[in-house]
mmCIF file with all atom_site columns, C-alpha atoms in Angstrom:
data_model
loop_
_atom_site.group_PDB
_atom_site.id
_atom_site.type_symbol
_atom_site.label_atom_id
_atom_site.label_alt_id
_atom_site.label_comp_id
_atom_site.label_asym_id
_atom_site.label_entity_id
_atom_site.label_seq_id
_atom_site.pdbx_PDB_ins_code
_atom_site.Cartn_x
_atom_site.Cartn_y
_atom_site.Cartn_z
_atom_site.occupancy
_atom_site.B_iso_or_equiv
_atom_site.pdbx_formal_charge
_atom_site.auth_seq_id
_atom_site.auth_comp_id
_atom_site.auth_asym_id
_atom_site.auth_atom_id
_atom_site.pdbx_PDB_model_num
ATOM 1   C CA . MET A 1 1   ? -31.982 -1.333  26.911  1.00 0.00 ? 170 MET A CA 1
ATOM 2   C CA . GLY A 1 2   ? -28.695 -2.355  28.446  1.00 0.00 ? 171 GLY A CA 1
ATOM 3   C CA . SER A 1 3   ? -26.284 -0.038  30.306  1.00 0.00 ? 172 SER A CA 1
ATOM 4   C CA . PRO A 1 4   ? -22.597 0.535   29.680  1.00 0.00 ? 173 PRO A CA 1
ATOM 5   C CA . ASP A 1 5   ? -20.146 -1.233  31.980  1.00 0.00 ? 174 ASP A CA 1
ATOM 6   C CA . GLN A 1 6   ? -16.770 0.071   33.094  1.00 0.00 ? 175 GLN A CA 1
ATOM 7   C CA . LYS A 1 7   ? -15.309 -0.467  29.610  1.00 0.00 ? 176 LYS A CA 1
ATOM 8   C CA . GLY A 1 8   ? -18.167 1.381   27.915  1.00 0.00 ? 177 GLY A CA 1
ATOM 9   C CA . ILE A 1 9   ? -19.726 -1.835  26.641  1.00 0.00 ? 178 ILE A CA 1
ATOM 10  C CA . CYS A 1 10  ? -23.467 -1.854  26.197  1.00 0.00 ? 179 CYS A CA 1
ATOM 11  C CA . THR A 1 11  ? -25.641 -4.586  24.732  1.00 0.00 ? 180 THR A CA 1
ATOM 12  C CA . ALA A 1 12  ? -29.363 -4.699  24.205  1.00 0.00 ? 181 ALA A CA 1
ATOM 13  C CA . SER A 1 13  ? -31.877 -7.244  23.019  1.00 0.00 ? 182 SER A CA 1
ATOM 14  C CA . ASP A 1 14  ? -33.242 -4.989  20.326  1.00 0.00 ? 183 ASP A CA 1
ATOM 15  C CA . GLY A 1 15  ? -29.798 -4.513  18.767  1.00 0.00 ? 184 GLY A CA 1
ATOM 16  C CA . SER A 1 16  ? -29.451 -0.882  19.750  1.00 0.00 ? 185 SER A CA 1
ATOM 17  C CA . THR A 1 17  ? -26.248 0.313   21.380  1.00 0.00 ? 186 THR A CA 1
ATOM 18  C CA . GLY A 1 18  ? -27.485 2.495   24.156  1.00 0.00 ? 187 GLY A CA 1
ATOM 19  C CA . VAL A 1 19  ? -24.653 4.998   23.625  1.00 0.00 ? 188 VAL A CA 1
ATOM 20  C CA . ASP A 1 20  ? -24.685 8.555   22.307  1.00 0.00 ? 189 ASP A CA 1
ATOM 21  C CA . THR A 1 21  ? -20.988 8.649   21.369  1.00 0.00 ? 190 THR A CA 1
ATOM 22  C CA . PRO A 1 22  ? -19.253 6.875   18.450  1.00 0.00 ? 191 PRO A CA 1
ATOM 23  C CA . TYR A 1 23  ? -18.998 3.165   19.052  1.00 0.00 ? 192 TYR A CA 1
ATOM 24  C CA . LEU A 1 24  ? -17.535 -0.046  17.639  1.00 0.00 ? 193 LEU A CA 1
ATOM 25  C CA . ARG A 1 25  ? -19.665 -3.250  17.469  1.00 0.00 ? 194 ARG A CA 1
ATOM 26  C CA . VAL A 1 26  ? -17.693 -6.514  17.295  1.00 0.00 ? 195 VAL A CA 1
ATOM 27  C CA . GLU A 1 27  ? -19.388 -8.894  14.835  1.00 0.00 ? 196 GLU A CA 1
ATOM 28  C CA . ASP A 1 28  ? -18.589 -12.231 16.494  1.00 0.00 ? 197 ASP A CA 1
ATOM 29  C CA . THR A 1 29  ? -19.654 -11.258 20.031  1.00 0.00 ? 198 THR A CA 1
ATOM 30  C CA . GLY A 1 30  ? -22.089 -8.405  19.500  1.00 0.00 ? 199 GLY A CA 1
ATOM 31  C CA . GLN A 1 31  ? -20.209 -6.349  22.111  1.00 0.00 ? 200 GLN A CA 1
ATOM 32  C CA . VAL A 1 32  ? -20.365 -2.631  21.713  1.00 0.00 ? 201 VAL A CA 1
ATOM 33  C CA . PHE A 1 33  ? -17.472 -0.389  22.827  1.00 0.00 ? 202 PHE A CA 1
ATOM 34  C CA . GLU A 1 34  ? -17.903 3.359   23.239  1.00 0.00 ? 203 GLU A CA 1
ATOM 35  C CA . LEU A 1 35  ? -15.163 5.413   21.570  1.00 0.00 ? 204 LEU A CA 1
ATOM 36  C CA . ALA A 1 36  ? -15.284 7.975   24.336  1.00 0.00 ? 205 ALA A CA 1
ATOM 37  C CA . ALA A 1 37  ? -11.571 8.492   24.798  1.00 0.00 ? 206 ALA A CA 1
ATOM 38  C CA . GLU A 1 38  ? -9.347  10.485  22.449  1.00 0.00 ? 207 GLU A CA 1
ATOM 39  C CA . VAL A 1 39  ? -7.438  7.248   21.665  1.00 0.00 ? 208 VAL A CA 1
ATOM 40  C CA . THR A 1 40  ? -8.885  3.748   21.938  1.00 0.00 ? 209 THR A CA 1
ATOM 41  C CA . THR A 1 41  ? -6.506  0.806   21.452  1.00 0.00 ? 210 THR A CA 1
ATOM 42  C CA . VAL A 1 42  ? -7.455  -2.454  19.729  1.00 0.00 ? 211 VAL A CA 1
ATOM 43  C CA . GLY A 1 43  ? -5.589  -5.733  19.995  1.00 0.00 ? 212 GLY A CA 1
ATOM 44  C CA . ARG A 1 44  ? -5.264  -9.192  21.498  1.00 0.00 ? 213 ARG A CA 1
ATOM 45  C CA . GLY A 1 45  ? -2.933  -8.389  24.368  1.00 0.00 ? 214 GLY A CA 1
ATOM 46  C CA . GLN A 1 46  ? -3.495  -7.287  27.931  1.00 0.00 ? 215 GLN A CA 1
ATOM 47  C CA . GLY A 1 47  ? -4.174  -3.639  28.620  1.00 0.00 ? 216 GLY A CA 1
ATOM 48  C CA . VAL A 1 48  ? -5.869  -2.742  25.370  1.00 0.00 ? 217 VAL A CA 1
ATOM 49  C CA . ASP A 1 49  ? -9.196  -1.002  25.445  1.00 0.00 ? 218 ASP A CA 1
ATOM 50  C CA . ILE A 1 50  ? -10.912 -3.367  22.940  1.00 0.00 ? 219 ILE A CA 1
ATOM 51  C CA . ALA A 1 51  ? -9.597  -6.919  23.286  1.00 0.00 ? 220 ALA A CA 1
ATOM 52  C CA . LEU A 1 52  ? -10.308 -9.273  20.366  1.00 0.00 ? 221 LEU A CA 1
ATOM 53  C CA . ASP A 1 53  ? -9.848  -12.981 20.934  1.00 0.00 ? 222 ASP A CA 1
ATOM 54  C CA . ASP A 1 54  ? -8.538  -13.894 17.473  1.00 0.00 ? 223 ASP A CA 1
ATOM 55  C CA . GLN A 1 55  ? -5.043  -15.176 16.668  1.00 0.00 ? 224 GLN A CA 1
ATOM 56  C CA . SER A 1 56  ? -4.916  -13.097 13.482  1.00 0.00 ? 225 SER A CA 1
ATOM 57  C CA . VAL A 1 57  ? -5.022  -9.969  15.655  1.00 0.00 ? 226 VAL A CA 1
ATOM 58  C CA . SER A 1 58  ? -1.714  -8.673  17.024  1.00 0.00 ? 227 SER A CA 1
ATOM 59  C CA . ARG A 1 59  ? -1.307  -7.836  20.700  1.00 0.00 ? 228 ARG A CA 1
ATOM 60  C CA . LEU A 1 60  ? -1.451  -4.095  19.900  1.00 0.00 ? 229 LEU A CA 1
ATOM 61  C CA . HIS A 1 61  ? -3.030  -3.926  16.477  1.00 0.00 ? 230 HIS A CA 1
ATOM 62  C CA . ALA A 1 62  ? -4.595  -0.509  15.856  1.00 0.00 ? 231 ALA A CA 1
ATOM 63  C CA . GLU A 1 63  ? -5.832  2.729   17.393  1.00 0.00 ? 232 GLU A CA 1
ATOM 64  C CA . LEU A 1 64  ? -9.167  4.515   16.960  1.00 0.00 ? 233 LEU A CA 1
ATOM 65  C CA . ILE A 1 65  ? -8.581  8.238   17.334  1.00 0.00 ? 234 ILE A CA 1
ATOM 66  C CA . ARG A 1 66  ? -11.180 10.939  17.847  1.00 0.00 ? 235 ARG A CA 1
ATOM 67  C CA . ARG A 1 67  ? -10.484 14.379  16.395  1.00 0.00 ? 236 ARG A CA 1
ATOM 68  C CA . GLY A 1 68  ? -13.407 16.748  16.832  1.00 0.00 ? 237 GLY A CA 1
ATOM 69  C CA . PRO A 1 69  ? -16.405 15.258  14.987  1.00 0.00 ? 238 PRO A CA 1
ATOM 70  C CA . HIS A 1 70  ? -14.189 12.651  13.262  1.00 0.00 ? 239 HIS A CA 1
ATOM 71  C CA . VAL A 1 71  ? -12.939 9.209   14.165  1.00 0.00 ? 240 VAL A CA 1
ATOM 72  C CA . TYR A 1 72  ? -10.097 7.623   12.248  1.00 0.00 ? 241 TYR A CA 1
ATOM 73  C CA . VAL A 1 73  ? -8.359  4.276   12.472  1.00 0.00 ? 242 VAL A CA 1
ATOM 74  C CA . ALA A 1 74  ? -4.594  3.942   12.506  1.00 0.00 ? 243 ALA A CA 1
ATOM 75  C CA . ASP A 1 75  ? -2.967  0.539   11.886  1.00 0.00 ? 244 ASP A CA 1
ATOM 76  C CA . LEU A 1 76  ? 0.140   0.217   14.065  1.00 0.00 ? 245 LEU A CA 1
ATOM 77  C CA . GLY A 1 77  ? 2.036   -1.918  11.572  1.00 0.00 ? 246 GLY A CA 1
ATOM 78  C CA . LEU A 1 78  ? 2.731   -4.679  14.044  1.00 0.00 ? 247 LEU A CA 1
ATOM 79  C CA . SER A 1 79  ? 0.681   -7.391  12.360  1.00 0.00 ? 248 SER A CA 1
ATOM 80  C CA . ALA A 1 80  ? 1.244   -9.133  9.019   1.00 0.00 ? 249 ALA A CA 1
ATOM 81  C CA . ASN A 1 81  ? -2.550  -9.280  8.680   1.00 0.00 ? 250 ASN A CA 1
ATOM 82  C CA . GLY A 1 82  ? -3.059  -5.490  8.792   1.00 0.00 ? 251 GLY A CA 1
ATOM 83  C CA . THR A 1 83  ? -6.228  -3.395  9.099   1.00 0.00 ? 252 THR A CA 1
ATOM 84  C CA . ARG A 1 84  ? -8.895  -2.989  6.480   1.00 0.00 ? 253 ARG A CA 1
ATOM 85  C CA . VAL A 1 85  ? -11.833 -0.636  6.035   1.00 0.00 ? 254 VAL A CA 1
ATOM 86  C CA . ASN A 1 86  ? -14.653 -2.019  3.891   1.00 0.00 ? 255 ASN A CA 1
ATOM 87  C CA . GLY A 1 87  ? -12.192 -4.598  2.576   1.00 0.00 ? 256 GLY A CA 1
ATOM 88  C CA . ARG A 1 88  ? -9.418  -2.126  1.644   1.00 0.00 ? 257 ARG A CA 1
ATOM 89  C CA . PRO A 1 89  ? -6.051  -2.255  3.435   1.00 0.00 ? 258 PRO A CA 1
ATOM 90  C CA . VAL A 1 90  ? -5.348  1.051   5.232   1.00 0.00 ? 259 VAL A CA 1
ATOM 91  C CA . GLY A 1 91  ? -2.587  2.736   7.212   1.00 0.00 ? 260 GLY A CA 1
ATOM 92  C CA . ARG A 1 92  ? -4.829  5.525   8.457   1.00 0.00 ? 261 ARG A CA 1
ATOM 93  C CA . ARG A 1 93  ? -8.355  6.348   7.368   1.00 0.00 ? 262 ARG A CA 1
ATOM 94  C CA . ILE A 1 94  ? -11.132 8.584   8.538   1.00 0.00 ? 263 ILE A CA 1
ATOM 95  C CA . LEU A 1 95  ? -14.237 6.579   9.233   1.00 0.00 ? 264 LEU A CA 1
ATOM 96  C CA . ALA A 1 96  ? -17.819 7.063   8.180   1.00 0.00 ? 265 ALA A CA 1
ATOM 97  C CA . ASP A 1 97  ? -20.912 5.738   9.936   1.00 0.00 ? 266 ASP A CA 1
ATOM 98  C CA . GLY A 1 98  ? -21.383 2.047   9.073   1.00 0.00 ? 267 GLY A CA 1
ATOM 99  C CA . ASP A 1 99  ? -17.845 1.376   7.922   1.00 0.00 ? 268 ASP A CA 1
ATOM 100 C CA . VAL A 1 100 ? -16.732 -2.240  8.483   1.00 0.00 ? 269 VAL A CA 1
ATOM 101 C CA . LEU A 1 101 ? -13.281 -2.613  10.059  1.00 0.00 ? 270 LEU A CA 1
ATOM 102 C CA . SER A 1 102 ? -11.225 -5.794  9.821   1.00 0.00 ? 271 SER A CA 1
ATOM 103 C CA . PHE A 1 103 ? -8.422  -6.304  12.285  1.00 0.00 ? 272 PHE A CA 1
ATOM 104 C CA . GLY A 1 104 ? -6.877  -9.380  10.807  1.00 0.00 ? 273 GLY A CA 1
ATOM 105 C CA . ALA A 1 105 ? -9.850  -11.745 10.521  1.00 0.00 ? 274 ALA A CA 1
ATOM 106 C CA . ALA A 1 106 ? -11.847 -10.046 13.285  1.00 0.00 ? 275 ALA A CA 1
ATOM 107 C CA . ARG A 1 107 ? -14.593 -7.737  11.985  1.00 0.00 ? 276 ARG A CA 1
ATOM 108 C CA . ALA A 1 108 ? -16.373 -4.822  13.609  1.00 0.00 ? 277 ALA A CA 1
ATOM 109 C CA . ARG A 1 109 ? -18.681 -2.013  12.499  1.00 0.00 ? 278 ARG A CA 1
ATOM 110 C CA . VAL A 1 110 ? -18.370 1.624   13.571  1.00 0.00 ? 279 VAL A CA 1
ATOM 111 C CA . GLY A 1 111 ? -21.520 3.565   14.355  1.00 0.00 ? 280 GLY A CA 1
ATOM 112 C CA . GLY A 1 112 ? -22.764 6.716   15.955  1.00 0.00 ? 281 GLY A CA 1
ATOM 113 C CA . LEU A 1 113 ? -20.984 9.040   13.535  1.00 0.00 ? 282 LEU A CA 1
ATOM 114 C CA . ALA A 1 114 ? -23.270 11.837  12.320  1.00 0.00 ? 283 ALA A CA 1
ATOM 115 C CA . PRO A 1 115 ? -22.601 13.294  8.865   1.00 0.00 ? 284 PRO A CA 1
ATOM 116 C CA . SER A 1 116 ? -21.541 16.952  8.982   1.00 0.00 ? 285 SER A CA 1
ATOM 117 C CA . GLU A 1 117 ? -21.370 19.198  5.915   1.00 0.00 ? 286 GLU A CA 1
ATOM 118 C CA . ALA A 1 118 ? -19.571 21.847  7.915   1.00 0.00 ? 287 ALA A CA 1
ATOM 119 C CA . ALA A 1 119 ? -16.784 19.319  8.669   1.00 0.00 ? 288 ALA A CA 1
ATOM 120 C CA . ALA A 1 120 ? -16.185 18.353  5.029   1.00 0.00 ? 289 ALA A CA 1
ATOM 121 C CA . GLU A 1 121 ? -13.114 20.540  4.554   1.00 0.00 ? 290 GLU A CA 1
ATOM 122 C CA . GLU A 1 122 ? -11.748 19.428  7.945   1.00 0.00 ? 291 GLU A CA 1
ATOM 123 C CA . THR A 1 123 ? -12.166 15.829  6.780   1.00 0.00 ? 292 THR A CA 1
ATOM 124 C CA . VAL A 1 124 ? -10.072 16.568  3.726   1.00 0.00 ? 293 VAL A CA 1
ATOM 125 C CA . GLU A 1 125 ? -7.323  18.135  5.845   1.00 0.00 ? 294 GLU A CA 1
ATOM 126 C CA . LEU A 1 126 ? -7.314  15.198  8.278   1.00 0.00 ? 295 LEU A CA 1
ATOM 127 C CA . ARG A 1 127 ? -6.896  12.855  5.273   1.00 0.00 ? 296 ARG A CA 1
ATOM 128 C CA . ARG A 1 128 ? -3.954  14.943  4.121   1.00 0.00 ? 297 ARG A CA 1
ATOM 129 C CA . VAL A 1 129 ? -2.349  14.642  7.553   1.00 0.00 ? 298 VAL A CA 1
ATOM 130 C CA . ALA A 1 130 ? -2.929  10.818  7.444   1.00 0.00 ? 299 ALA A CA 1
ATOM 131 C CA . ALA A 1 131 ? -1.025  10.508  4.151   1.00 0.00 ? 300 ALA A CA 1
ATOM 132 C CA . PRO A 1 132 ? 2.693   9.664   4.308   1.00 0.00 ? 301 PRO A CA 1
ATOM 133 C CA . ASP A 1 133 ? 5.434   12.217  3.601   1.00 0.00 ? 302 ASP A CA 1
ATOM 134 C CA . LEU A 1 134 ? 6.152   12.414  -0.156  1.00 0.00 ? 303 LEU A CA 1
ATOM 135 C CA . THR A 1 135 ? 8.965   13.866  -2.202  1.00 0.00 ? 304 THR A CA 1
ATOM 136 C CA . ARG A 1 136 ? 8.178   16.346  -4.968  1.00 0.00 ? 305 ARG A CA 1
ATOM 137 C CA . ARG A 1 137 ? 8.914   13.712  -7.623  1.00 0.00 ? 306 ARG A CA 1
ATOM 138 C CA . GLU A 1 138 ? 6.640   11.177  -5.869  1.00 0.00 ? 307 GLU A CA 1
ATOM 139 C CA . VAL A 1 139 ? 3.796   13.707  -5.889  1.00 0.00 ? 308 VAL A CA 1
ATOM 140 C CA . GLU A 1 140 ? 4.398   14.249  -9.663  1.00 0.00 ? 309 GLU A CA 1
ATOM 141 C CA . VAL A 1 141 ? 4.307   10.509  -10.285 1.00 0.00 ? 310 VAL A CA 1
ATOM 142 C CA . LEU A 1 142 ? 1.000   10.218  -8.382  1.00 0.00 ? 311 LEU A CA 1
ATOM 143 C CA . GLN A 1 143 ? -0.450  13.138  -10.295 1.00 0.00 ? 312 GLN A CA 1
ATOM 144 C CA . ALA A 1 144 ? 0.446   11.535  -13.614 1.00 0.00 ? 313 ALA A CA 1
ATOM 145 C CA . LEU A 1 145 ? -0.810  8.178   -12.376 1.00 0.00 ? 314 LEU A CA 1
ATOM 146 C CA . CYS A 1 146 ? -4.217  9.585   -11.436 1.00 0.00 ? 315 CYS A CA 1
ATOM 147 C CA . ARG A 1 147 ? -4.630  11.974  -14.361 1.00 0.00 ? 316 ARG A CA 1
ATOM 148 C CA . PRO A 1 148 ? -6.931  9.667   -16.414 1.00 0.00 ? 317 PRO A CA 1
ATOM 149 C CA . ALA A 1 149 ? -9.245  9.051   -13.444 1.00 0.00 ? 318 ALA A CA 1
ATOM 150 C CA . LEU A 1 150 ? -9.418  12.711  -12.530 1.00 0.00 ? 319 LEU A CA 1
ATOM 151 C CA . ARG A 1 151 ? -10.400 13.730  -16.049 1.00 0.00 ? 320 ARG A CA 1
ATOM 152 C CA . HIS A 1 152 ? -13.369 11.379  -16.393 1.00 0.00 ? 321 HIS A CA 1
ATOM 153 C CA . GLU A 1 153 ? -16.489 10.830  -14.334 1.00 0.00 ? 322 GLU A CA 1
ATOM 154 C CA . ALA A 1 154 ? -16.539 7.119   -15.110 1.00 0.00 ? 323 ALA A CA 1
ATOM 155 C CA . PHE A 1 155 ? -13.738 4.795   -13.890 1.00 0.00 ? 324 PHE A CA 1
ATOM 156 C CA . VAL A 1 156 ? -10.828 4.506   -16.227 1.00 0.00 ? 325 VAL A CA 1
ATOM 157 C CA . ALA A 1 157 ? -7.527  2.740   -15.807 1.00 0.00 ? 326 ALA A CA 1
ATOM 158 C CA . PRO A 1 158 ? -4.726  4.754   -14.251 1.00 0.00 ? 327 PRO A CA 1
ATOM 159 C CA . ALA A 1 159 ? -1.725  5.790   -16.320 1.00 0.00 ? 328 ALA A CA 1
ATOM 160 C CA . THR A 1 160 ? 0.901   3.038   -17.126 1.00 0.00 ? 329 THR A CA 1
ATOM 161 C CA . ALA A 1 161 ? 4.503   3.371   -16.063 1.00 0.00 ? 330 ALA A CA 1
ATOM 162 C CA . LYS A 1 162 ? 5.395   4.216   -19.690 1.00 0.00 ? 331 LYS A CA 1
ATOM 163 C CA . ASP A 1 163 ? 2.717   7.014   -19.813 1.00 0.00 ? 332 ASP A CA 1
ATOM 164 C CA . ILE A 1 164 ? 4.101   8.473   -16.589 1.00 0.00 ? 333 ILE A CA 1
ATOM 165 C CA . ALA A 1 165 ? 7.709   8.268   -17.866 1.00 0.00 ? 334 ALA A CA 1
ATOM 166 C CA . ASP A 1 166 ? 6.764   10.074  -21.109 1.00 0.00 ? 335 ASP A CA 1
ATOM 167 C CA . GLU A 1 167 ? 4.925   12.831  -19.196 1.00 0.00 ? 336 GLU A CA 1
ATOM 168 C CA . LEU A 1 168 ? 7.744   13.405  -16.720 1.00 0.00 ? 337 LEU A CA 1
ATOM 169 C CA . VAL A 1 169 ? 10.544  12.859  -19.261 1.00 0.00 ? 338 VAL A CA 1
ATOM 170 C CA . VAL A 1 170 ? 12.245  10.139  -17.181 1.00 0.00 ? 339 VAL A CA 1
ATOM 171 C CA . THR A 1 171 ? 12.963  6.483   -17.820 1.00 0.00 ? 340 THR A CA 1
ATOM 172 C CA . GLU A 1 172 ? 10.313  3.833   -17.276 1.00 0.00 ? 341 GLU A CA 1
ATOM 173 C CA . ALA A 1 173 ? 12.659  2.053   -14.860 1.00 0.00 ? 342 ALA A CA 1
ATOM 174 C CA . ALA A 1 174 ? 12.832  5.189   -12.730 1.00 0.00 ? 343 ALA A CA 1
ATOM 175 C CA . VAL A 1 175 ? 9.051   5.392   -12.600 1.00 0.00 ? 344 VAL A CA 1
ATOM 176 C CA . LYS A 1 176 ? 8.772   1.755   -11.554 1.00 0.00 ? 345 LYS A CA 1
ATOM 177 C CA . GLN A 1 177 ? 11.193  2.422   -8.720  1.00 0.00 ? 346 GLN A CA 1
ATOM 178 C CA . HIS A 1 178 ? 9.085   5.336   -7.555  1.00 0.00 ? 347 HIS A CA 1
ATOM 179 C CA . LEU A 1 179 ? 5.947   3.214   -7.748  1.00 0.00 ? 348 LEU A CA 1
ATOM 180 C CA . LEU A 1 180 ? 7.507   0.459   -5.652  1.00 0.00 ? 349 LEU A CA 1
ATOM 181 C CA . ARG A 1 181 ? 8.331   2.991   -2.924  1.00 0.00 ? 350 ARG A CA 1
ATOM 182 C CA . LEU A 1 182 ? 4.793   4.456   -3.173  1.00 0.00 ? 351 LEU A CA 1
ATOM 183 C CA . TYR A 1 183 ? 3.228   1.016   -2.796  1.00 0.00 ? 352 TYR A CA 1
ATOM 184 C CA . GLN A 1 184 ? 5.210   0.631   0.460   1.00 0.00 ? 353 GLN A CA 1
ATOM 185 C CA . LYS A 1 185 ? 4.357   4.120   1.751   1.00 0.00 ? 354 LYS A CA 1
ATOM 186 C CA . PHE A 1 186 ? 0.628   3.670   1.098   1.00 0.00 ? 355 PHE A CA 1
ATOM 187 C CA . ARG A 1 187 ? 0.590   0.013   2.240   1.00 0.00 ? 356 ARG A CA 1
ATOM 188 C CA . ILE A 1 188 ? -0.665  -1.328  -1.091  1.00 0.00 ? 357 ILE A CA 1
ATOM 189 C CA . PRO A 1 189 ? -0.143  -5.101  -1.008  1.00 0.00 ? 358 PRO A CA 1
ATOM 190 C CA . GLU A 1 190 ? 0.977   -7.076  -4.017  1.00 0.00 ? 359 GLU A CA 1
ATOM 191 C CA . GLY A 1 191 ? -1.792  -8.430  -6.258  1.00 0.00 ? 360 GLY A CA 1
ATOM 192 C CA . VAL A 1 192 ? -4.034  -7.610  -9.204  1.00 0.00 ? 361 VAL A CA 1
ATOM 193 C CA . ASN A 1 193 ? -4.407  -3.949  -10.290 1.00 0.00 ? 362 ASN A CA 1
ATOM 194 C CA . ARG A 1 194 ? -1.872  -2.560  -7.828  1.00 0.00 ? 363 ARG A CA 1
ATOM 195 C CA . ARG A 1 195 ? -1.584  0.760   -9.718  1.00 0.00 ? 364 ARG A CA 1
ATOM 196 C CA . GLY A 1 196 ? -5.367  1.073   -9.659  1.00 0.00 ? 365 GLY A CA 1
ATOM 197 C CA . ARG A 1 197 ? -5.478  0.454   -5.922  1.00 0.00 ? 366 ARG A CA 1
ATOM 198 C CA . LEU A 1 198 ? -2.728  3.036   -5.344  1.00 0.00 ? 367 LEU A CA 1
ATOM 199 C CA . ALA A 1 199 ? -4.612  5.553   -7.431  1.00 0.00 ? 368 ALA A CA 1
ATOM 200 C CA . ASN A 1 200 ? -7.862  4.940   -5.486  1.00 0.00 ? 369 ASN A CA 1
ATOM 201 C CA . GLU A 1 201 ? -6.034  5.341   -2.206  1.00 0.00 ? 370 GLU A CA 1
ATOM 202 C CA . VAL A 1 202 ? -4.245  8.606   -2.960  1.00 0.00 ? 371 VAL A CA 1
ATOM 203 C CA . ILE A 1 203 ? -7.475  10.146  -4.326  1.00 0.00 ? 372 ILE A CA 1
ATOM 204 C CA . ALA A 1 204 ? -9.411  9.036   -1.231  1.00 0.00 ? 373 ALA A CA 1
ATOM 205 C CA . LEU A 1 205 ? -6.734  10.568  0.981   1.00 0.00 ? 374 LEU A CA 1
ATOM 206 C CA . GLY A 1 206 ? -6.838  13.865  -0.887  1.00 0.00 ? 375 GLY A CA 1
ATOM 207 C CA . VAL A 1 207 ? -3.212  13.685  -1.962  1.00 0.00 ? 376 VAL A CA 1
ATOM 208 C CA . VAL A 1 208 ? -4.334  14.166  -5.584  1.00 0.00 ? 377 VAL A CA 1
ATOM 209 C CA . ARG A 1 209 ? -7.596  16.021  -6.110  1.00 0.00 ? 378 ARG A CA 1
ATOM 210 C CA . PRO A 1 210 ? -10.083 16.100  -9.019  1.00 0.00 ? 379 PRO A CA 1
ATOM 211 C CA . LEU A 1 211 ? -9.541  18.806  -11.613 1.00 0.00 ? 380 LEU A CA 1
ATOM 212 C CA . PRO A 1 212 ? -12.187 21.564  -11.896 1.00 0.00 ? 381 PRO A CA 1
ATOM 213 C CA . THR A 1 213 ? -14.513 21.128  -14.851 1.00 0.00 ? 382 THR A CA 1
ATOM 214 C CA . GLY A 1 214 ? -12.838 22.076  -18.082 1.00 0.00 ? 383 GLY A CA 1
ATOM 215 C CA . ASP A 1 215 ? -9.389  22.434  -16.495 1.00 0.00 ? 384 ASP A CA 1
ATOM 216 C CA . GLU A 1 216 ? -7.015  20.154  -18.253 1.00 0.00 ? 385 GLU A CA 1
ATOM 217 C CA . ALA A 1 217 ? -3.892  21.386  -16.441 1.00 0.00 ? 386 ALA A CA 1
ATOM 218 C CA . VAL A 1 218 ? -2.394  19.207  -13.739 1.00 0.00 ? 387 VAL A CA 1
ATOM 219 C CA . ARG A 1 219 ? -0.774  21.302  -11.068 1.00 0.00 ? 388 ARG A CA 1
ATOM 220 C CA . ARG A 1 220 ? 2.521   19.984  -9.847  1.00 0.00 ? 389 ARG A CA 1
ATOM 221 C CA . ALA A 1 221 ? 3.832   20.268  -6.294  1.00 0.00 ? 390 ALA A CA 1
ATOM 222 C CA . GLY A 1 222 ? 6.243   22.993  -5.375  1.00 0.00 ? 391 GLY A CA 1
#
């Protein structure tokens, strides 16, 4: 078993980390970094806690933040390549044990996070804090967007712009403008199924929550 150095790095021939705190293992090098501090910086520049030698990583790329039993990653928005968790672009996201983080093209896996049933509600609240500020109308658009997914156990497509416009009694053009702003706020890149990716993100963050069984009413903000 290896022993941590001054940076909290510990490597071992059997693949174990040798740390009791949450840690990040870099795929290319096998290095393991303890996440002992409240905030751990990740990047390519000097002075960061976890330095990644990859040109796709910005000098100060992201932060890993400990809050009680939780660790979440926060992309600092300084790189065109962004941060992903299990392949999904994120702004902020609470991490689970085994999650794969991509900082640009550099990949790492988080470990040492114990599941905690008692912390479930706290996790939801942290996700709410991680979500961007929204206007009342933006919340209503998101609720209408996610309504089909929240009413069915199996995956269904989110509402179309026309469906949302009909529900909110506004023009389709107005809904599309709201959706464009929401894509930016939630960092949803252009590409296939952008509405679906937005719906998945806001549900994961707890911005819109599943309806209780048998409850067909969607509660609106305010």
